[in-house]
PDB file of C-alpha atoms and ligand atoms in Angstrom:
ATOM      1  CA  UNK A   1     120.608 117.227  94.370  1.00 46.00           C
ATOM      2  CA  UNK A   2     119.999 114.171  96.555  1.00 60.00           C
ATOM      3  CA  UNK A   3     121.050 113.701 100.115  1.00 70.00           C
ATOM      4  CA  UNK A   4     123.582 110.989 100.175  1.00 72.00           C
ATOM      5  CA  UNK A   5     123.995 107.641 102.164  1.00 93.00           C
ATOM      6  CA  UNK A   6     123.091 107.439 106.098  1.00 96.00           C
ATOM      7  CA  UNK A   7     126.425 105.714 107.492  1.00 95.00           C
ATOM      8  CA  UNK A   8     125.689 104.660 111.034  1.00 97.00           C
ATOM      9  CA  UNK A   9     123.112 104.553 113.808  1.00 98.00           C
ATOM     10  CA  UNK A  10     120.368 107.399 113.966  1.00 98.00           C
ATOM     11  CA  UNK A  11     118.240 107.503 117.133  1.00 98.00           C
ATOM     12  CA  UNK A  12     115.040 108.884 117.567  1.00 98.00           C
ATOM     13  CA  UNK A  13     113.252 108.741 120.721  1.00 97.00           C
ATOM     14  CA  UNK A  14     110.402 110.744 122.605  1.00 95.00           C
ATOM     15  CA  UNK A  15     106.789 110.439 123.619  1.00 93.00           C
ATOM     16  CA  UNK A  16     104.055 109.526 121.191  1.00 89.00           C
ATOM     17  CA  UNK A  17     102.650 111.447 118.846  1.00 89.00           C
ATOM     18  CA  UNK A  18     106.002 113.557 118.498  1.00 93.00           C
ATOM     19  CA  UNK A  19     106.552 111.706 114.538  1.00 93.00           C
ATOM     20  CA  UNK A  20     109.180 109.769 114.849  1.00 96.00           C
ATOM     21  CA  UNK A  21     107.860 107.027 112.871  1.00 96.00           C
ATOM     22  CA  UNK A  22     107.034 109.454 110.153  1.00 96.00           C
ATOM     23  CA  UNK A  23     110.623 111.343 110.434  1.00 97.00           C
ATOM     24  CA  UNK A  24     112.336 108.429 111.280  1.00 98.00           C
ATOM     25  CA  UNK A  25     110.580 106.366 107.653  1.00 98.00           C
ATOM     26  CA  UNK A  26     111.097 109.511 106.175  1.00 98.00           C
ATOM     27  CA  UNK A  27     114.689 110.536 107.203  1.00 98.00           C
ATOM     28  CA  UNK A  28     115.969 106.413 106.202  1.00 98.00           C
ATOM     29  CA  UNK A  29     113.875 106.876 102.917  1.00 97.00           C
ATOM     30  CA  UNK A  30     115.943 110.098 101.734  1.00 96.00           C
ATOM     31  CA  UNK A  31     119.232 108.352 103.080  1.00 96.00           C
ATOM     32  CA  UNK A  32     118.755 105.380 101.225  1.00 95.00           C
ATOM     33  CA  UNK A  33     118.892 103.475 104.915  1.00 97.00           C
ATOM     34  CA  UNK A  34     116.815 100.936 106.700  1.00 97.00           C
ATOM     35  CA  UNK A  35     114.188 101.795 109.417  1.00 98.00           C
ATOM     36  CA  UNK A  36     113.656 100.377 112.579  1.00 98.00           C
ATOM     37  CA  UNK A  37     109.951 100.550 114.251  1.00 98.00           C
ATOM     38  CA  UNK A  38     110.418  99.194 117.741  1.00 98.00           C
ATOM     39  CA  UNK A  39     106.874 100.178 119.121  1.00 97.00           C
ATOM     40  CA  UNK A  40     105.776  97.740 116.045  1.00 98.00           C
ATOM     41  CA  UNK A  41     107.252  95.086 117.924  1.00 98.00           C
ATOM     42  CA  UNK A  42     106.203  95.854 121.518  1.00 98.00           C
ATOM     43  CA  UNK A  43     102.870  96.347 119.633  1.00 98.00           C
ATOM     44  CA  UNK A  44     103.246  92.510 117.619  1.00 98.00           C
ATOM     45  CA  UNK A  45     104.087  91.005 121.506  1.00 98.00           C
ATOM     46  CA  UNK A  46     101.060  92.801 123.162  1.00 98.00           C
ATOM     47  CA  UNK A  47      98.732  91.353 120.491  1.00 98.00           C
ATOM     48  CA  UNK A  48     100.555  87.923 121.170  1.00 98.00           C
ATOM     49  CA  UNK A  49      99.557  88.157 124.918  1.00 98.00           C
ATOM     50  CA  UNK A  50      96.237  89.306 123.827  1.00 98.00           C
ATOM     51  CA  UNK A  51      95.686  86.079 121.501  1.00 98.00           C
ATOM     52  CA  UNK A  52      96.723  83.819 123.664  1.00 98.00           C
ATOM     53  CA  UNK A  53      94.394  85.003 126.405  1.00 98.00           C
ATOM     54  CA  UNK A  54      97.190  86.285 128.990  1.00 97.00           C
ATOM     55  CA  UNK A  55      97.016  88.769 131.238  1.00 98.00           C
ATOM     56  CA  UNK A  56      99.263  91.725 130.549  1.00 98.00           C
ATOM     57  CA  UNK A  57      99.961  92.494 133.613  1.00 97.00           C
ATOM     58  CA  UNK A  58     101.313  88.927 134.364  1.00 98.00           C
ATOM     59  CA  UNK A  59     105.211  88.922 133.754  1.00 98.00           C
ATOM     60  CA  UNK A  60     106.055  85.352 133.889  1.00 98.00           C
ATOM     61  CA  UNK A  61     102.772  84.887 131.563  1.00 98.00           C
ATOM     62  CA  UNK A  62     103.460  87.782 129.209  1.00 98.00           C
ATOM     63  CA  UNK A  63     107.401  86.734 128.789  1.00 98.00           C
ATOM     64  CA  UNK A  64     106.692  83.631 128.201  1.00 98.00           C
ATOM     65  CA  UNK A  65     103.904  83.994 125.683  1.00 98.00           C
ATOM     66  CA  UNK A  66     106.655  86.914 123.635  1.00 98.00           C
ATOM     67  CA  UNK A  67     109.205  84.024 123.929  1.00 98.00           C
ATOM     68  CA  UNK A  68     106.964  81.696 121.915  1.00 97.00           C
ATOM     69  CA  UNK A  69     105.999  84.363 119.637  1.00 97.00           C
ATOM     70  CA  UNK A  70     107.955  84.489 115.996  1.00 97.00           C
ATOM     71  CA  UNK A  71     108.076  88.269 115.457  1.00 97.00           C
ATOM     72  CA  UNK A  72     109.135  89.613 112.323  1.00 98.00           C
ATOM     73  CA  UNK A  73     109.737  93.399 111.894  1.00 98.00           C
ATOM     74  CA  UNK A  74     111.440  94.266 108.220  1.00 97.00           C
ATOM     75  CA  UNK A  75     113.232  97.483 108.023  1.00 97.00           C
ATOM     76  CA  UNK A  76     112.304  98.553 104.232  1.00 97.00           C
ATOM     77  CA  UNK A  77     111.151 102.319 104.926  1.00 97.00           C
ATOM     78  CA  UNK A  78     109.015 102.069 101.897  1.00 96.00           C
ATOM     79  CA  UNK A  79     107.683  98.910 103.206  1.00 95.00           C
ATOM     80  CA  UNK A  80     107.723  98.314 107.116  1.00 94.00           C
ATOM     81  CA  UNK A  81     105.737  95.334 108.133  1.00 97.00           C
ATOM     82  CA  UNK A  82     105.593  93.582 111.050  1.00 98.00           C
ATOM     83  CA  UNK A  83     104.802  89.655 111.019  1.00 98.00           C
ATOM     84  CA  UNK A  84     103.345  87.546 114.142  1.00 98.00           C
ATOM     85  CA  UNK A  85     103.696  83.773 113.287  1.00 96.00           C
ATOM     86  CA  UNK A  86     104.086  84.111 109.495  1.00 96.00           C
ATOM     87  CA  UNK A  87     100.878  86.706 109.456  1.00 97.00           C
ATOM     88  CA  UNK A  88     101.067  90.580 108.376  1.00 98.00           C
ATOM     89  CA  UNK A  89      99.589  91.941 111.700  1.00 98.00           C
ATOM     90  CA  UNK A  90     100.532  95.686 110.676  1.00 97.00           C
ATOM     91  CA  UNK A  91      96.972  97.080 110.957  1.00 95.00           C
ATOM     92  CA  UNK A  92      95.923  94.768 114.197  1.00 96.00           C
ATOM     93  CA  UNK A  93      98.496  96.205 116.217  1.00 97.00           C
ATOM     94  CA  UNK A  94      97.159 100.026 115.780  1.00 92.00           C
ATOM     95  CA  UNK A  95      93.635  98.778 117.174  1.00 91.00           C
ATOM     96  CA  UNK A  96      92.640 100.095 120.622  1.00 89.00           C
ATOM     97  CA  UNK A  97      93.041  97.133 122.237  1.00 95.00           C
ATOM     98  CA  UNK A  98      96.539  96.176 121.725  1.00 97.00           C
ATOM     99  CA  UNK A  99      96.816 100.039 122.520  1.00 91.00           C
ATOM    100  CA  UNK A 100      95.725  99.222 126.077  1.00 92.00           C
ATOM    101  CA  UNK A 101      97.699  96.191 126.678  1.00 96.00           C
ATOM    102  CA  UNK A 102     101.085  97.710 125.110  1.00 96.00           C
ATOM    103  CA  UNK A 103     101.574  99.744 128.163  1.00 92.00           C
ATOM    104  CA  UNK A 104     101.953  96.953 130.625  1.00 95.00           C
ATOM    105  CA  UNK A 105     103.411  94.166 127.907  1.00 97.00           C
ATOM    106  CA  UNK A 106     106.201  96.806 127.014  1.00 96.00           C
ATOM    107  CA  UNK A 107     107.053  97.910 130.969  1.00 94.00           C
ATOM    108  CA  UNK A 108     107.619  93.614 131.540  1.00 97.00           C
ATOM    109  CA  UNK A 109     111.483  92.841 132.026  1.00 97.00           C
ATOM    110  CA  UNK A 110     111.228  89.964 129.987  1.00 98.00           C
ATOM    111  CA  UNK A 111     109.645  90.990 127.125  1.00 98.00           C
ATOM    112  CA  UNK A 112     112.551  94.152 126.952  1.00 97.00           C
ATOM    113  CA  UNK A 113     114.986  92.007 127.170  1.00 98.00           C
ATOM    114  CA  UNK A 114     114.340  89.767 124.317  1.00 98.00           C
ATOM    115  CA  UNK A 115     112.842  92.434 122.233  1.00 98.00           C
ATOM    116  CA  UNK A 116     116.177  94.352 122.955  1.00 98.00           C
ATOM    117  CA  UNK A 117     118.456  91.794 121.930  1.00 98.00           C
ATOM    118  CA  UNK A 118     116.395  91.306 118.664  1.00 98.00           C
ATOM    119  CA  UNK A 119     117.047  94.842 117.917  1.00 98.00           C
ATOM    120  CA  UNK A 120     120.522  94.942 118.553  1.00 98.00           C
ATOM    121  CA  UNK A 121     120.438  91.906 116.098  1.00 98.00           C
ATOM    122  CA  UNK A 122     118.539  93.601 113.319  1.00 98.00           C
ATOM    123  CA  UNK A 123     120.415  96.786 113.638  1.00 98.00           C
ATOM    124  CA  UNK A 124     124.096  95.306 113.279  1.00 98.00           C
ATOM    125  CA  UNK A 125     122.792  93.603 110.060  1.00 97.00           C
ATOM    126  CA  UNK A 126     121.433  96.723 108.990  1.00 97.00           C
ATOM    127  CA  UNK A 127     124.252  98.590 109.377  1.00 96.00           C
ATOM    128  CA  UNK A 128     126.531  95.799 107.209  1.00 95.00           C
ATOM    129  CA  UNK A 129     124.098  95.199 104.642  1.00 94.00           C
ATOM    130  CA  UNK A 130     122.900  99.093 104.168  1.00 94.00           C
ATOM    131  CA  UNK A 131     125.780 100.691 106.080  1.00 95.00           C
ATOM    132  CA  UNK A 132     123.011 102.996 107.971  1.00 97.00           C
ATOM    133  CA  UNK A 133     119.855 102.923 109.460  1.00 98.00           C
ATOM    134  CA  UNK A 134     116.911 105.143 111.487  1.00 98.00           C
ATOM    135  CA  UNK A 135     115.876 103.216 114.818  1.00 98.00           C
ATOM    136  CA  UNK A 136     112.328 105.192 116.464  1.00 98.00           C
ATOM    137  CA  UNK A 137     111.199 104.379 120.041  1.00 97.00           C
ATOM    138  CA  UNK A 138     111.653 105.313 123.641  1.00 95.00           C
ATOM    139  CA  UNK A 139     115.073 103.858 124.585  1.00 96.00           C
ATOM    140  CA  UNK A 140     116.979 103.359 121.357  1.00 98.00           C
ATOM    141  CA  UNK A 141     119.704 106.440 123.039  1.00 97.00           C
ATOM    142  CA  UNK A 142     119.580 104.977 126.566  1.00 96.00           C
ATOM    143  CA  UNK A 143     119.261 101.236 125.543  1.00 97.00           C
ATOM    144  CA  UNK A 144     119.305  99.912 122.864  1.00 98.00           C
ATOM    145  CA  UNK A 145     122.247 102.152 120.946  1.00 98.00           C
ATOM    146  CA  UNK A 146     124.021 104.169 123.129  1.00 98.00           C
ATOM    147  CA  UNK A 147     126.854 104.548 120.772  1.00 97.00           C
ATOM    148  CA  UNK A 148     124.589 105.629 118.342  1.00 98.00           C
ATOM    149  CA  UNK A 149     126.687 108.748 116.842  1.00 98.00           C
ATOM    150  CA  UNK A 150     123.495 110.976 116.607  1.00 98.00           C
ATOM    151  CA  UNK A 151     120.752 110.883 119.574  1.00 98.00           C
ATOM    152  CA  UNK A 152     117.237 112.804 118.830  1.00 98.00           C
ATOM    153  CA  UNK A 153     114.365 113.306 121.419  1.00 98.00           C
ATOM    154  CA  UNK A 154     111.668 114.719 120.138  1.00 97.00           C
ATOM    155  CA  UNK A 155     108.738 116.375 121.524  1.00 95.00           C
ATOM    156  CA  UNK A 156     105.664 118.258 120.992  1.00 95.00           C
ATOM    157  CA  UNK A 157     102.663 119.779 122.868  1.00 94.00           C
ATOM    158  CA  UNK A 158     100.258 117.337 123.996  1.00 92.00           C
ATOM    159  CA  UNK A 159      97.927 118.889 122.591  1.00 92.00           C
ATOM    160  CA  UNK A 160      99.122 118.919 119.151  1.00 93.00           C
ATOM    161  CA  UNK A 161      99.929 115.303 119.424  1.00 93.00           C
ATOM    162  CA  UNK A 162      96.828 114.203 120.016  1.00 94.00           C
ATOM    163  CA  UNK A 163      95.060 116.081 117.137  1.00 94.00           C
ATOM    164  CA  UNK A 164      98.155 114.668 114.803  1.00 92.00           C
ATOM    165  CA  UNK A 165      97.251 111.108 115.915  1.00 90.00           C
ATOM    166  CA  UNK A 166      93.632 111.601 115.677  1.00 92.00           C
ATOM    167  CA  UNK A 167      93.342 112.896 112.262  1.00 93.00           C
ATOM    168  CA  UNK A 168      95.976 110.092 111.296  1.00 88.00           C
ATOM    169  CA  UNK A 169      93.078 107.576 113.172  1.00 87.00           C
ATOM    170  CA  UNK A 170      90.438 109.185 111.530  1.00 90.00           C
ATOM    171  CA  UNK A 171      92.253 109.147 108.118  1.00 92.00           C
ATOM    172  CA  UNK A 172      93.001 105.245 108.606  1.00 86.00           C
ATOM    173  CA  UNK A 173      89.190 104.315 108.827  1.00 87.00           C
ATOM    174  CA  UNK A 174      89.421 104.049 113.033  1.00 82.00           C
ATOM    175  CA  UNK A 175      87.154 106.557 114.140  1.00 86.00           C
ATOM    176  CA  UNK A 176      88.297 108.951 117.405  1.00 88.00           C
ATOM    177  CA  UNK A 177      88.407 112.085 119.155  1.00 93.00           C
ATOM    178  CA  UNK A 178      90.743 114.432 120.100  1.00 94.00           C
ATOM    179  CA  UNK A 179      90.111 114.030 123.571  1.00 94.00           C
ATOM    180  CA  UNK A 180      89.888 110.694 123.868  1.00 92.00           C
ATOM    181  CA  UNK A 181      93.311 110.543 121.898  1.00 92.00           C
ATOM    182  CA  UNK A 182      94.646 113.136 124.266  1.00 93.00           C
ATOM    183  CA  UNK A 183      93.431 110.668 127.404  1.00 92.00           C
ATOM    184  CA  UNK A 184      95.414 107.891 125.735  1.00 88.00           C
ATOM    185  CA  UNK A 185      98.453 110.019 124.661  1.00 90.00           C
ATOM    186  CA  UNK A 186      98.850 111.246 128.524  1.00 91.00           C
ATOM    187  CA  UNK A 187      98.164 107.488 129.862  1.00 88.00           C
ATOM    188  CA  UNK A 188     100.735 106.432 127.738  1.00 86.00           C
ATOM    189  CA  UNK A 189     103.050 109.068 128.373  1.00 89.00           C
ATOM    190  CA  UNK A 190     102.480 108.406 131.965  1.00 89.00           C
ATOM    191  CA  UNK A 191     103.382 104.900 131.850  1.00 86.00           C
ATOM    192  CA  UNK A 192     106.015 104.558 129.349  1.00 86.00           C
ATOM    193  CA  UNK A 193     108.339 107.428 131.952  1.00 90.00           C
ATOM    194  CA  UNK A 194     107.163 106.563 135.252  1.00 92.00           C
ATOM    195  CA  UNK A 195     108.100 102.228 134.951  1.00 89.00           C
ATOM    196  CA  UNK A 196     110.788 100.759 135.977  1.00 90.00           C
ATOM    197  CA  UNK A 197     112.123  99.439 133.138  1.00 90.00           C
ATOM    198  CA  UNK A 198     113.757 101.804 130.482  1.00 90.00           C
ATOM    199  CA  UNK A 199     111.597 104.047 131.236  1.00 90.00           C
ATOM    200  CA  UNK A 200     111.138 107.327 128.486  1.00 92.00           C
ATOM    201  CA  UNK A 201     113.656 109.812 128.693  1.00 93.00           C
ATOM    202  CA  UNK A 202     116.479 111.357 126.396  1.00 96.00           C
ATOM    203  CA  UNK A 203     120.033 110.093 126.373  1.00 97.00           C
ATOM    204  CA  UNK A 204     122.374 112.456 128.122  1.00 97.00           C
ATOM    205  CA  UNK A 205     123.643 113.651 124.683  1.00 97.00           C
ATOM    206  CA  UNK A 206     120.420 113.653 122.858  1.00 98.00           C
ATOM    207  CA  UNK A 207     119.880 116.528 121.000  1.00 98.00           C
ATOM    208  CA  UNK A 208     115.997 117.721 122.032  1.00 98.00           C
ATOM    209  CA  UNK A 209     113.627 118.978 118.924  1.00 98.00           C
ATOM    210  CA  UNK A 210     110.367 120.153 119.809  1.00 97.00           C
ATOM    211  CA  UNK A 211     108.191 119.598 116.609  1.00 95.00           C
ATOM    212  CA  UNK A 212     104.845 121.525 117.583  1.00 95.00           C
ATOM    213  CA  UNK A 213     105.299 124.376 115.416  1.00 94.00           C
ATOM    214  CA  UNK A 214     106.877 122.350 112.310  1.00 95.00           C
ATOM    215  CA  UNK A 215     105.309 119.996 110.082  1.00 94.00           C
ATOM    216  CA  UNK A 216     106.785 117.009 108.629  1.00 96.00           C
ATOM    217  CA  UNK A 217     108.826 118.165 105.904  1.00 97.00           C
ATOM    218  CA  UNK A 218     110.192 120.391 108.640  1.00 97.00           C
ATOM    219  CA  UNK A 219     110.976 118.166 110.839  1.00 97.00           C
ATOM    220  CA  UNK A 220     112.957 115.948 108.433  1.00 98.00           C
ATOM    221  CA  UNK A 221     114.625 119.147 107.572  1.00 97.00           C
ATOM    222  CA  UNK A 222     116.145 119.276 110.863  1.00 98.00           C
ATOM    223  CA  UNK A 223     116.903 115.967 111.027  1.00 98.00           C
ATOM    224  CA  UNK A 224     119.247 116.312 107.842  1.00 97.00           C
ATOM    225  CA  UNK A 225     121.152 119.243 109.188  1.00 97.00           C
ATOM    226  CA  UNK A 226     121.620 117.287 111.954  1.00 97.00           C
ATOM    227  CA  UNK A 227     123.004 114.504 110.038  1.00 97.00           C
ATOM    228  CA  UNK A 228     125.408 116.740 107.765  1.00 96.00           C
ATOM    229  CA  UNK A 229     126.526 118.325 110.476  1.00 96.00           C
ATOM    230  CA  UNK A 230     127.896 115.091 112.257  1.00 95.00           C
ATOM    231  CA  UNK A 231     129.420 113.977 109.168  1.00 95.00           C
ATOM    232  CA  UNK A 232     126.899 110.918 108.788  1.00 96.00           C
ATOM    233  CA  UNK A 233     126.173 111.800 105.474  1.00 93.00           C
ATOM    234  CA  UNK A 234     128.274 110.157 102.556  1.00 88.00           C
ATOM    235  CA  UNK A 235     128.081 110.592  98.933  1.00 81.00           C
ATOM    236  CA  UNK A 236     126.553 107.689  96.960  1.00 71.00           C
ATOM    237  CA  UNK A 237     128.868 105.839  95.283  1.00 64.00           C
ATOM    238  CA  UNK A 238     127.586 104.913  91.841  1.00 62.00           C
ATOM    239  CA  UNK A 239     129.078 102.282  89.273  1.00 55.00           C
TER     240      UNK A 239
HETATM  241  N1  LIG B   1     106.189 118.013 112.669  1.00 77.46           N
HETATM  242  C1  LIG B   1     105.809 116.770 112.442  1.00 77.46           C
HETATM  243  N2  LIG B   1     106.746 115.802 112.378  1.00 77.46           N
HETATM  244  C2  LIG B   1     106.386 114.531 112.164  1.00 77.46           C
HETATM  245  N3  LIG B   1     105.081 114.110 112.049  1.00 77.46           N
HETATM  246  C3  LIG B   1     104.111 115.030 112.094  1.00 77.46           C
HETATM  247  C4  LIG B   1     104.440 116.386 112.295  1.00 77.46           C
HETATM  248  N4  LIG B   1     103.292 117.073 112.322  1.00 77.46           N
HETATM  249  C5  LIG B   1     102.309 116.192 112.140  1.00 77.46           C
HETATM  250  N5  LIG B   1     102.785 114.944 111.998  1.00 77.46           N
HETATM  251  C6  LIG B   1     101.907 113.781 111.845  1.00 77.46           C
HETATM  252  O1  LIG B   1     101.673 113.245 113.162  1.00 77.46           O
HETATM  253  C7  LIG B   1     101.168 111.900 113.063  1.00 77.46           C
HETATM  254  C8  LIG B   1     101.798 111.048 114.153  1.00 77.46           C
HETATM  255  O2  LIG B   1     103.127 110.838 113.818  1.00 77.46           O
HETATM  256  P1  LIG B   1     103.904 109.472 114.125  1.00 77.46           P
HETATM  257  O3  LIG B   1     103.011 108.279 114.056  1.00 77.46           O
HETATM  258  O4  LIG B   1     105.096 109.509 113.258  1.00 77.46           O
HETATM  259  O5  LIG B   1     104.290 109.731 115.660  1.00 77.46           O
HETATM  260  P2  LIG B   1     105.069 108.796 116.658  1.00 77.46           P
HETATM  261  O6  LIG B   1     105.902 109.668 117.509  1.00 77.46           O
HETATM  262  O7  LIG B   1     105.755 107.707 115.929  1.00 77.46           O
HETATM  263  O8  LIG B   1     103.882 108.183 117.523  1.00 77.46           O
HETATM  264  P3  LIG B   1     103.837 106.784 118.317  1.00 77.46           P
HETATM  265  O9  LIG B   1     105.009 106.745 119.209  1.00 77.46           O
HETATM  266  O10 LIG B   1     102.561 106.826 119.085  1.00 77.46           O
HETATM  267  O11 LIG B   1     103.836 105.691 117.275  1.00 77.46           O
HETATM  268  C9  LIG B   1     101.469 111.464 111.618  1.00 77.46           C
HETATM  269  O12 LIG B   1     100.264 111.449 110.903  1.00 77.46           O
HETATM  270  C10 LIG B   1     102.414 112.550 111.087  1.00 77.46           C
HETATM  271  O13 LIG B   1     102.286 112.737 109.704  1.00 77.46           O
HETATM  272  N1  LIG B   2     111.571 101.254 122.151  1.00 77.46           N
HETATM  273  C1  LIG B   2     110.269 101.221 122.571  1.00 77.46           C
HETATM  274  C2  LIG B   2     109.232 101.408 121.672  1.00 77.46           C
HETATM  275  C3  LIG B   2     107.941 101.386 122.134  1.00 77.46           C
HETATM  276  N2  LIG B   2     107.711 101.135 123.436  1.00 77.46           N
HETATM  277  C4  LIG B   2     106.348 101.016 123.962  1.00 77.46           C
HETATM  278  C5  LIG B   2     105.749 102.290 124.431  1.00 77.46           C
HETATM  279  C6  LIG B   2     104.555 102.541 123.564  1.00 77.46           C
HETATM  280  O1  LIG B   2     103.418 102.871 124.346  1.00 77.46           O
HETATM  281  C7  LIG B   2     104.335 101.234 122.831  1.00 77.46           C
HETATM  282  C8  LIG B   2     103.958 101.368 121.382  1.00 77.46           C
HETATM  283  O2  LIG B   2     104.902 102.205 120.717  1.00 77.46           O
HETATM  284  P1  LIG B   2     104.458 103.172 119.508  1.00 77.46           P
HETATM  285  O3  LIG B   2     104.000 102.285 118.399  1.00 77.46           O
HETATM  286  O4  LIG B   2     103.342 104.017 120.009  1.00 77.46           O
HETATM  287  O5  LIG B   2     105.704 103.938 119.180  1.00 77.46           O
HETATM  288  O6  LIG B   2     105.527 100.489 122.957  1.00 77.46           O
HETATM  289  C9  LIG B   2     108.749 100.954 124.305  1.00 77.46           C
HETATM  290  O7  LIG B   2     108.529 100.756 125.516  1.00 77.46           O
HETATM  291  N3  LIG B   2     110.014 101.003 123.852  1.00 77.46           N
END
């Protein structure tokens, strides 16, 4: 039996490493909905700043560089790819280096505020043209959908996040370590609750799912109860 149409605004937020771009690809892909990968586009903006030789921790610098930039995120879950200035930067923005500079480029004002409003953008369209789609980040509840009729935070054990994100490194041809990942997973962490701006943390009605002891096909599992059980899920009309 299949699993319907997604009508409406999923969530998914929580700390790296947790799979929410895996559950949240996954989830749109079984709903027949779009997929939104924000922390593609904070990633496409840090690699602008990077390019054009500006220091990420210079807000005035940084926002104006991400104003210039043309970002382009698509939301096919079969197909996500993120464009900077008419180029398919998808694997650039997963290097270490744009890694390092995401932290600061994604805690600038600026930048969140025009990234934000692009999202809001892509989403409405989404939502018309597909009538649902998956949005994965760190503020989509707080921020960036608040209305969003179902609100997920996920989590995991450091620990475990770091050896699912270095075995996806090490699978991908960029060779790591689990405790180097782990260093960068708690850095990240670190920065992405502790700033000023949207920082990380779960919308007041977010429903939390801790995903260390399930694997993916578990996860999504939960994730489509969770859906049914809001009445999200509609049948597909055919003909
Ligand atoms: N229970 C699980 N749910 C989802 N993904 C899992 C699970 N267990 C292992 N994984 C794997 O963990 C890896 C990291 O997942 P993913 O990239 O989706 O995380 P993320 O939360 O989006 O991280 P980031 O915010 O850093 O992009 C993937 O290779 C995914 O297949
Ligand atoms: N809505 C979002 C999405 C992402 N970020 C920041 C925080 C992350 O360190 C970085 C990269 O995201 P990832 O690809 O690891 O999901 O972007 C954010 O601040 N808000």
């Amino acid at each position: 039996m299949g699993h319907g149409e997604l009508r409406g605004v999923v969530a998914l937020d929580g700390p790296s490493g947790t799979g929410k771009s895996s559950a949240a690809r996954g989830l749109a892909a079984l709903l027949g909905a779009r997929y939104l990968d924000t922390g593609a586009m904070y990633r496409a903006a840090a690699l602008a700043v990077l390019r054009a030789g500006v220091d990420p921790h210079d807000p005035v610098a940084v926002t104006g560089t991400a104003r210039r930039a043309l970002l382009v995120q698509s939301t096919d879950p079969a197909n996500s790819t993120t464009r900077l200035d008419g180029v398919d930067v998808g694997a650039e923005i997963r290097g270490p280096e744009v890694t390092l500079a995401v932290s600061p480029v994604s805690a600038t004002a600026g930048v969140r505020e025009l990234l934000v409003a692009e999202q809001r953008r892509i989403i409405a369209e989404a939502v018309e043209q597909a009538g649902g789609i998956v949005v994965e980040g760190r503020d989509i509840g707080t921020v960036v959908a608040p209305d969003a009729p179902l609100k997920v935070y996920l989590t995991a054990d450091a620990e475990a996040r770091a050896r699912r994100r270095t075995k996806q490194d090490n699978d991908s041809g960029r060779a790591t370590t689990v405790e180097r990942t782990l260093a960068d997973v708690t850095r990240r962490d670190d920065y992405d609750s502790t700033r000023q701006v949207s920082p990380l943390r779960p919308a007041a009605d977010a429903v939390e799912l801790d995903t260390t002891p399930l694997d993916l096909a578990g996860t999504l599992d939960a994730l489509l109860a969770m859906v049914e059980e809001r009445g999200l899920r509609h049948e597909r009309v055919t003909g």
